[in-house]
mmCIF file with all atom_site columns, C-alpha atoms in Angstrom:
data_model
loop_
_atom_site.group_PDB
_atom_site.id
_atom_site.type_symbol
_atom_site.label_atom_id
_atom_site.label_alt_id
_atom_site.label_comp_id
_atom_site.label_asym_id
_atom_site.label_entity_id
_atom_site.label_seq_id
_atom_site.pdbx_PDB_ins_code
_atom_site.Cartn_x
_atom_site.Cartn_y
_atom_site.Cartn_z
_atom_site.occupancy
_atom_site.B_iso_or_equiv
_atom_site.pdbx_formal_charge
_atom_site.auth_seq_id
_atom_site.auth_comp_id
_atom_site.auth_asym_id
_atom_site.auth_atom_id
_atom_site.pdbx_PDB_model_num
ATOM 1   C CA . UNK A 1 1   ? 111.228 145.341 50.964 1.00 85.00 ? 1   UNK A CA 1
ATOM 2   C CA . UNK A 1 2   ? 112.743 145.292 47.487 1.00 91.00 ? 2   UNK A CA 1
ATOM 3   C CA . UNK A 1 3   ? 111.179 144.826 44.074 1.00 92.00 ? 3   UNK A CA 1
ATOM 4   C CA . UNK A 1 4   ? 113.069 141.525 43.818 1.00 92.00 ? 4   UNK A CA 1
ATOM 5   C CA . UNK A 1 5   ? 111.277 140.336 47.020 1.00 91.00 ? 5   UNK A CA 1
ATOM 6   C CA . UNK A 1 6   ? 107.929 140.488 45.217 1.00 92.00 ? 6   UNK A CA 1
ATOM 7   C CA . UNK A 1 7   ? 106.524 137.797 42.926 1.00 93.00 ? 7   UNK A CA 1
ATOM 8   C CA . UNK A 1 8   ? 103.308 138.824 41.157 1.00 92.00 ? 8   UNK A CA 1
ATOM 9   C CA . UNK A 1 9   ? 100.917 136.314 39.650 1.00 90.00 ? 9   UNK A CA 1
ATOM 10  C CA . UNK A 1 10  ? 97.437  136.793 38.207 1.00 87.00 ? 10  UNK A CA 1
ATOM 11  C CA . UNK A 1 11  ? 95.486  136.358 41.450 1.00 90.00 ? 11  UNK A CA 1
ATOM 12  C CA . UNK A 1 12  ? 98.222  136.207 44.082 1.00 91.00 ? 12  UNK A CA 1
ATOM 13  C CA . UNK A 1 13  ? 101.310 138.017 45.304 1.00 91.00 ? 13  UNK A CA 1
ATOM 14  C CA . UNK A 1 14  ? 104.173 136.383 47.178 1.00 90.00 ? 14  UNK A CA 1
ATOM 15  C CA . UNK A 1 15  ? 106.379 138.585 49.353 1.00 87.00 ? 15  UNK A CA 1
ATOM 16  C CA . UNK A 1 16  ? 109.705 137.133 50.459 1.00 87.00 ? 16  UNK A CA 1
ATOM 17  C CA . UNK A 1 17  ? 110.700 138.628 53.813 1.00 77.00 ? 17  UNK A CA 1
ATOM 18  C CA . UNK A 1 18  ? 114.157 138.215 55.268 1.00 69.00 ? 18  UNK A CA 1
ATOM 19  C CA . UNK A 1 19  ? 114.333 137.018 58.855 1.00 60.00 ? 19  UNK A CA 1
ATOM 20  C CA . UNK A 1 20  ? 117.169 139.352 59.663 1.00 52.00 ? 20  UNK A CA 1
ATOM 21  C CA . UNK A 1 21  ? 119.248 141.965 57.888 1.00 54.00 ? 21  UNK A CA 1
ATOM 22  C CA . UNK A 1 22  ? 122.245 139.591 57.823 1.00 51.00 ? 22  UNK A CA 1
ATOM 23  C CA . UNK A 1 23  ? 120.495 136.217 57.509 1.00 55.00 ? 23  UNK A CA 1
ATOM 24  C CA . UNK A 1 24  ? 119.739 134.351 54.308 1.00 61.00 ? 24  UNK A CA 1
ATOM 25  C CA . UNK A 1 25  ? 116.515 132.702 55.554 1.00 64.00 ? 25  UNK A CA 1
ATOM 26  C CA . UNK A 1 26  ? 113.368 134.201 54.062 1.00 70.00 ? 26  UNK A CA 1
ATOM 27  C CA . UNK A 1 27  ? 109.671 133.763 54.842 1.00 76.00 ? 27  UNK A CA 1
ATOM 28  C CA . UNK A 1 28  ? 107.167 133.675 52.013 1.00 82.00 ? 28  UNK A CA 1
ATOM 29  C CA . UNK A 1 29  ? 103.908 135.535 52.588 1.00 82.00 ? 29  UNK A CA 1
ATOM 30  C CA . UNK A 1 30  ? 101.217 134.725 50.031 1.00 86.00 ? 30  UNK A CA 1
ATOM 31  C CA . UNK A 1 31  ? 98.334  137.142 49.492 1.00 86.00 ? 31  UNK A CA 1
ATOM 32  C CA . UNK A 1 32  ? 95.316  136.282 47.343 1.00 88.00 ? 32  UNK A CA 1
ATOM 33  C CA . UNK A 1 33  ? 92.949  138.622 45.551 1.00 90.00 ? 33  UNK A CA 1
ATOM 34  C CA . UNK A 1 34  ? 90.148  139.749 47.854 1.00 85.00 ? 34  UNK A CA 1
ATOM 35  C CA . UNK A 1 35  ? 86.473  139.884 46.941 1.00 84.00 ? 35  UNK A CA 1
ATOM 36  C CA . UNK A 1 36  ? 86.581  143.584 47.820 1.00 83.00 ? 36  UNK A CA 1
ATOM 37  C CA . UNK A 1 37  ? 88.737  144.773 44.921 1.00 80.00 ? 37  UNK A CA 1
ATOM 38  C CA . UNK A 1 38  ? 88.619  148.431 45.959 1.00 81.00 ? 38  UNK A CA 1
ATOM 39  C CA . UNK A 1 39  ? 90.606  147.604 49.134 1.00 81.00 ? 39  UNK A CA 1
ATOM 40  C CA . UNK A 1 40  ? 92.522  144.555 47.890 1.00 87.00 ? 40  UNK A CA 1
ATOM 41  C CA . UNK A 1 41  ? 96.274  144.758 48.608 1.00 87.00 ? 41  UNK A CA 1
ATOM 42  C CA . UNK A 1 42  ? 97.029  142.381 45.722 1.00 90.00 ? 42  UNK A CA 1
ATOM 43  C CA . UNK A 1 43  ? 95.226  144.583 43.191 1.00 91.00 ? 43  UNK A CA 1
ATOM 44  C CA . UNK A 1 44  ? 96.872  147.681 44.699 1.00 90.00 ? 44  UNK A CA 1
ATOM 45  C CA . UNK A 1 45  ? 100.353 146.112 44.408 1.00 91.00 ? 45  UNK A CA 1
ATOM 46  C CA . UNK A 1 46  ? 99.707  144.964 40.844 1.00 93.00 ? 46  UNK A CA 1
ATOM 47  C CA . UNK A 1 47  ? 98.557  148.465 39.877 1.00 93.00 ? 47  UNK A CA 1
ATOM 48  C CA . UNK A 1 48  ? 101.520 150.092 41.628 1.00 93.00 ? 48  UNK A CA 1
ATOM 49  C CA . UNK A 1 49  ? 104.121 147.773 40.061 1.00 94.00 ? 49  UNK A CA 1
ATOM 50  C CA . UNK A 1 50  ? 102.628 148.384 36.614 1.00 93.00 ? 50  UNK A CA 1
ATOM 51  C CA . UNK A 1 51  ? 103.081 152.152 37.107 1.00 93.00 ? 51  UNK A CA 1
ATOM 52  C CA . UNK A 1 52  ? 106.426 151.904 38.962 1.00 93.00 ? 52  UNK A CA 1
ATOM 53  C CA . UNK A 1 53  ? 109.685 152.354 37.050 1.00 91.00 ? 53  UNK A CA 1
ATOM 54  C CA . UNK A 1 54  ? 111.613 149.172 36.269 1.00 90.00 ? 54  UNK A CA 1
ATOM 55  C CA . UNK A 1 55  ? 114.598 150.283 38.375 1.00 92.00 ? 55  UNK A CA 1
ATOM 56  C CA . UNK A 1 56  ? 115.754 147.563 40.768 1.00 93.00 ? 56  UNK A CA 1
ATOM 57  C CA . UNK A 1 57  ? 115.940 148.443 44.436 1.00 93.00 ? 57  UNK A CA 1
ATOM 58  C CA . UNK A 1 58  ? 113.408 149.344 47.119 1.00 93.00 ? 58  UNK A CA 1
ATOM 59  C CA . UNK A 1 59  ? 109.832 148.444 46.225 1.00 92.00 ? 59  UNK A CA 1
ATOM 60  C CA . UNK A 1 60  ? 108.372 151.833 47.047 1.00 92.00 ? 60  UNK A CA 1
ATOM 61  C CA . UNK A 1 61  ? 109.844 154.692 45.020 1.00 94.00 ? 61  UNK A CA 1
ATOM 62  C CA . UNK A 1 62  ? 108.914 158.245 44.176 1.00 93.00 ? 62  UNK A CA 1
ATOM 63  C CA . UNK A 1 63  ? 108.432 159.162 40.492 1.00 91.00 ? 63  UNK A CA 1
ATOM 64  C CA . UNK A 1 64  ? 112.092 160.297 40.417 1.00 94.00 ? 64  UNK A CA 1
ATOM 65  C CA . UNK A 1 65  ? 113.220 156.801 41.629 1.00 94.00 ? 65  UNK A CA 1
ATOM 66  C CA . UNK A 1 66  ? 114.130 158.089 45.094 1.00 95.00 ? 66  UNK A CA 1
ATOM 67  C CA . UNK A 1 67  ? 113.128 155.565 47.810 1.00 94.00 ? 67  UNK A CA 1
ATOM 68  C CA . UNK A 1 68  ? 110.135 156.413 50.000 1.00 93.00 ? 68  UNK A CA 1
ATOM 69  C CA . UNK A 1 69  ? 111.457 156.974 53.521 1.00 91.00 ? 69  UNK A CA 1
ATOM 70  C CA . UNK A 1 70  ? 109.833 155.800 56.736 1.00 85.00 ? 70  UNK A CA 1
ATOM 71  C CA . UNK A 1 71  ? 109.158 159.432 57.636 1.00 89.00 ? 71  UNK A CA 1
ATOM 72  C CA . UNK A 1 72  ? 107.399 160.075 54.303 1.00 92.00 ? 72  UNK A CA 1
ATOM 73  C CA . UNK A 1 73  ? 105.371 156.885 54.621 1.00 88.00 ? 73  UNK A CA 1
ATOM 74  C CA . UNK A 1 74  ? 104.225 157.848 58.119 1.00 88.00 ? 74  UNK A CA 1
ATOM 75  C CA . UNK A 1 75  ? 103.259 161.355 56.990 1.00 91.00 ? 75  UNK A CA 1
ATOM 76  C CA . UNK A 1 76  ? 100.984 159.943 54.257 1.00 90.00 ? 76  UNK A CA 1
ATOM 77  C CA . UNK A 1 77  ? 99.618  157.252 56.593 1.00 89.00 ? 77  UNK A CA 1
ATOM 78  C CA . UNK A 1 78  ? 98.751  159.832 59.251 1.00 91.00 ? 78  UNK A CA 1
ATOM 79  C CA . UNK A 1 79  ? 97.084  162.108 56.696 1.00 94.00 ? 79  UNK A CA 1
ATOM 80  C CA . UNK A 1 80  ? 94.949  159.171 55.505 1.00 91.00 ? 80  UNK A CA 1
ATOM 81  C CA . UNK A 1 81  ? 94.045  158.288 59.100 1.00 91.00 ? 81  UNK A CA 1
ATOM 82  C CA . UNK A 1 82  ? 92.926  161.881 59.750 1.00 94.00 ? 82  UNK A CA 1
ATOM 83  C CA . UNK A 1 83  ? 90.715  161.729 56.625 1.00 95.00 ? 83  UNK A CA 1
ATOM 84  C CA . UNK A 1 84  ? 89.155  158.561 58.047 1.00 92.00 ? 84  UNK A CA 1
ATOM 85  C CA . UNK A 1 85  ? 88.471  160.310 61.339 1.00 94.00 ? 85  UNK A CA 1
ATOM 86  C CA . UNK A 1 86  ? 91.022  158.191 63.241 1.00 92.00 ? 86  UNK A CA 1
ATOM 87  C CA . UNK A 1 87  ? 93.639  159.449 65.669 1.00 90.00 ? 87  UNK A CA 1
ATOM 88  C CA . UNK A 1 88  ? 96.959  159.308 63.769 1.00 89.00 ? 88  UNK A CA 1
ATOM 89  C CA . UNK A 1 89  ? 99.020  159.399 66.960 1.00 86.00 ? 89  UNK A CA 1
ATOM 90  C CA . UNK A 1 90  ? 97.788  155.880 67.770 1.00 84.00 ? 90  UNK A CA 1
ATOM 91  C CA . UNK A 1 91  ? 99.416  154.417 64.660 1.00 80.00 ? 91  UNK A CA 1
ATOM 92  C CA . UNK A 1 92  ? 102.982 154.016 63.481 1.00 77.00 ? 92  UNK A CA 1
ATOM 93  C CA . UNK A 1 93  ? 105.223 151.452 61.839 1.00 73.00 ? 93  UNK A CA 1
ATOM 94  C CA . UNK A 1 94  ? 104.783 149.298 64.969 1.00 71.00 ? 94  UNK A CA 1
ATOM 95  C CA . UNK A 1 95  ? 101.128 148.889 63.934 1.00 70.00 ? 95  UNK A CA 1
ATOM 96  C CA . UNK A 1 96  ? 102.240 146.997 60.834 1.00 71.00 ? 96  UNK A CA 1
ATOM 97  C CA . UNK A 1 97  ? 104.631 144.740 62.737 1.00 70.00 ? 97  UNK A CA 1
ATOM 98  C CA . UNK A 1 98  ? 101.930 143.957 65.286 1.00 72.00 ? 98  UNK A CA 1
ATOM 99  C CA . UNK A 1 99  ? 99.337  143.380 62.555 1.00 72.00 ? 99  UNK A CA 1
ATOM 100 C CA . UNK A 1 100 ? 101.668 141.014 60.707 1.00 71.00 ? 100 UNK A CA 1
ATOM 101 C CA . UNK A 1 101 ? 102.401 139.071 63.900 1.00 75.00 ? 101 UNK A CA 1
ATOM 102 C CA . UNK A 1 102 ? 98.708  138.752 64.794 1.00 77.00 ? 102 UNK A CA 1
ATOM 103 C CA . UNK A 1 103 ? 97.855  137.640 61.247 1.00 75.00 ? 103 UNK A CA 1
ATOM 104 C CA . UNK A 1 104 ? 100.645 135.047 61.232 1.00 76.00 ? 104 UNK A CA 1
ATOM 105 C CA . UNK A 1 105 ? 99.421  133.670 64.573 1.00 79.00 ? 105 UNK A CA 1
ATOM 106 C CA . UNK A 1 106 ? 95.834  133.489 63.271 1.00 79.00 ? 106 UNK A CA 1
ATOM 107 C CA . UNK A 1 107 ? 97.023  131.502 60.256 1.00 75.00 ? 107 UNK A CA 1
ATOM 108 C CA . UNK A 1 108 ? 98.668  128.935 62.486 1.00 80.00 ? 108 UNK A CA 1
ATOM 109 C CA . UNK A 1 109 ? 102.317 129.975 62.427 1.00 78.00 ? 109 UNK A CA 1
ATOM 110 C CA . UNK A 1 110 ? 104.125 128.677 65.498 1.00 80.00 ? 110 UNK A CA 1
ATOM 111 C CA . UNK A 1 111 ? 105.075 131.066 68.298 1.00 79.00 ? 111 UNK A CA 1
ATOM 112 C CA . UNK A 1 112 ? 108.708 130.647 67.295 1.00 78.00 ? 112 UNK A CA 1
ATOM 113 C CA . UNK A 1 113 ? 107.936 131.542 63.654 1.00 75.00 ? 113 UNK A CA 1
ATOM 114 C CA . UNK A 1 114 ? 105.875 134.589 64.692 1.00 75.00 ? 114 UNK A CA 1
ATOM 115 C CA . UNK A 1 115 ? 108.725 135.751 66.929 1.00 74.00 ? 115 UNK A CA 1
ATOM 116 C CA . UNK A 1 116 ? 111.297 135.263 64.169 1.00 69.00 ? 116 UNK A CA 1
ATOM 117 C CA . UNK A 1 117 ? 109.095 136.916 61.530 1.00 66.00 ? 117 UNK A CA 1
ATOM 118 C CA . UNK A 1 118 ? 108.452 139.914 63.783 1.00 65.00 ? 118 UNK A CA 1
ATOM 119 C CA . UNK A 1 119 ? 112.190 140.096 64.585 1.00 63.00 ? 119 UNK A CA 1
ATOM 120 C CA . UNK A 1 120 ? 111.430 140.034 68.310 1.00 59.00 ? 120 UNK A CA 1
ATOM 121 C CA . UNK A 1 121 ? 114.203 138.764 70.597 1.00 56.00 ? 121 UNK A CA 1
ATOM 122 C CA . UNK A 1 122 ? 111.750 136.562 72.533 1.00 52.00 ? 122 UNK A CA 1
ATOM 123 C CA . UNK A 1 123 ? 108.081 135.613 72.702 1.00 47.00 ? 123 UNK A CA 1
ATOM 124 C CA . UNK A 1 124 ? 106.058 137.020 75.582 1.00 48.00 ? 124 UNK A CA 1
ATOM 125 C CA . UNK A 1 125 ? 103.669 134.312 76.915 1.00 47.00 ? 125 UNK A CA 1
#
């Protein structure tokens, strides 16, 4: 996800996700401000982008403009899960792909769209 894939508005955020690393087709995911501002992803993204440097490139950067790696992200995620009393070994980046697929299905995306968005080679019935 790159900074250029993000479109911030006052009460919504639109994320443009590519279907594949080589394809030009992109899905738009629209998030609206939640009533629970302390856990709202839109408010969190707006706050982060305000503090983030204006350097183009990956959305998530360290203060020195170095991209956050998957390994670093997982280390912070697992630390947060431990603080919440959850078992960090049960979560990984697959949890986000699965969560996105389930959410897309709940919002009425077709099975084909969910499969394409999740970058799965096929849909399991």
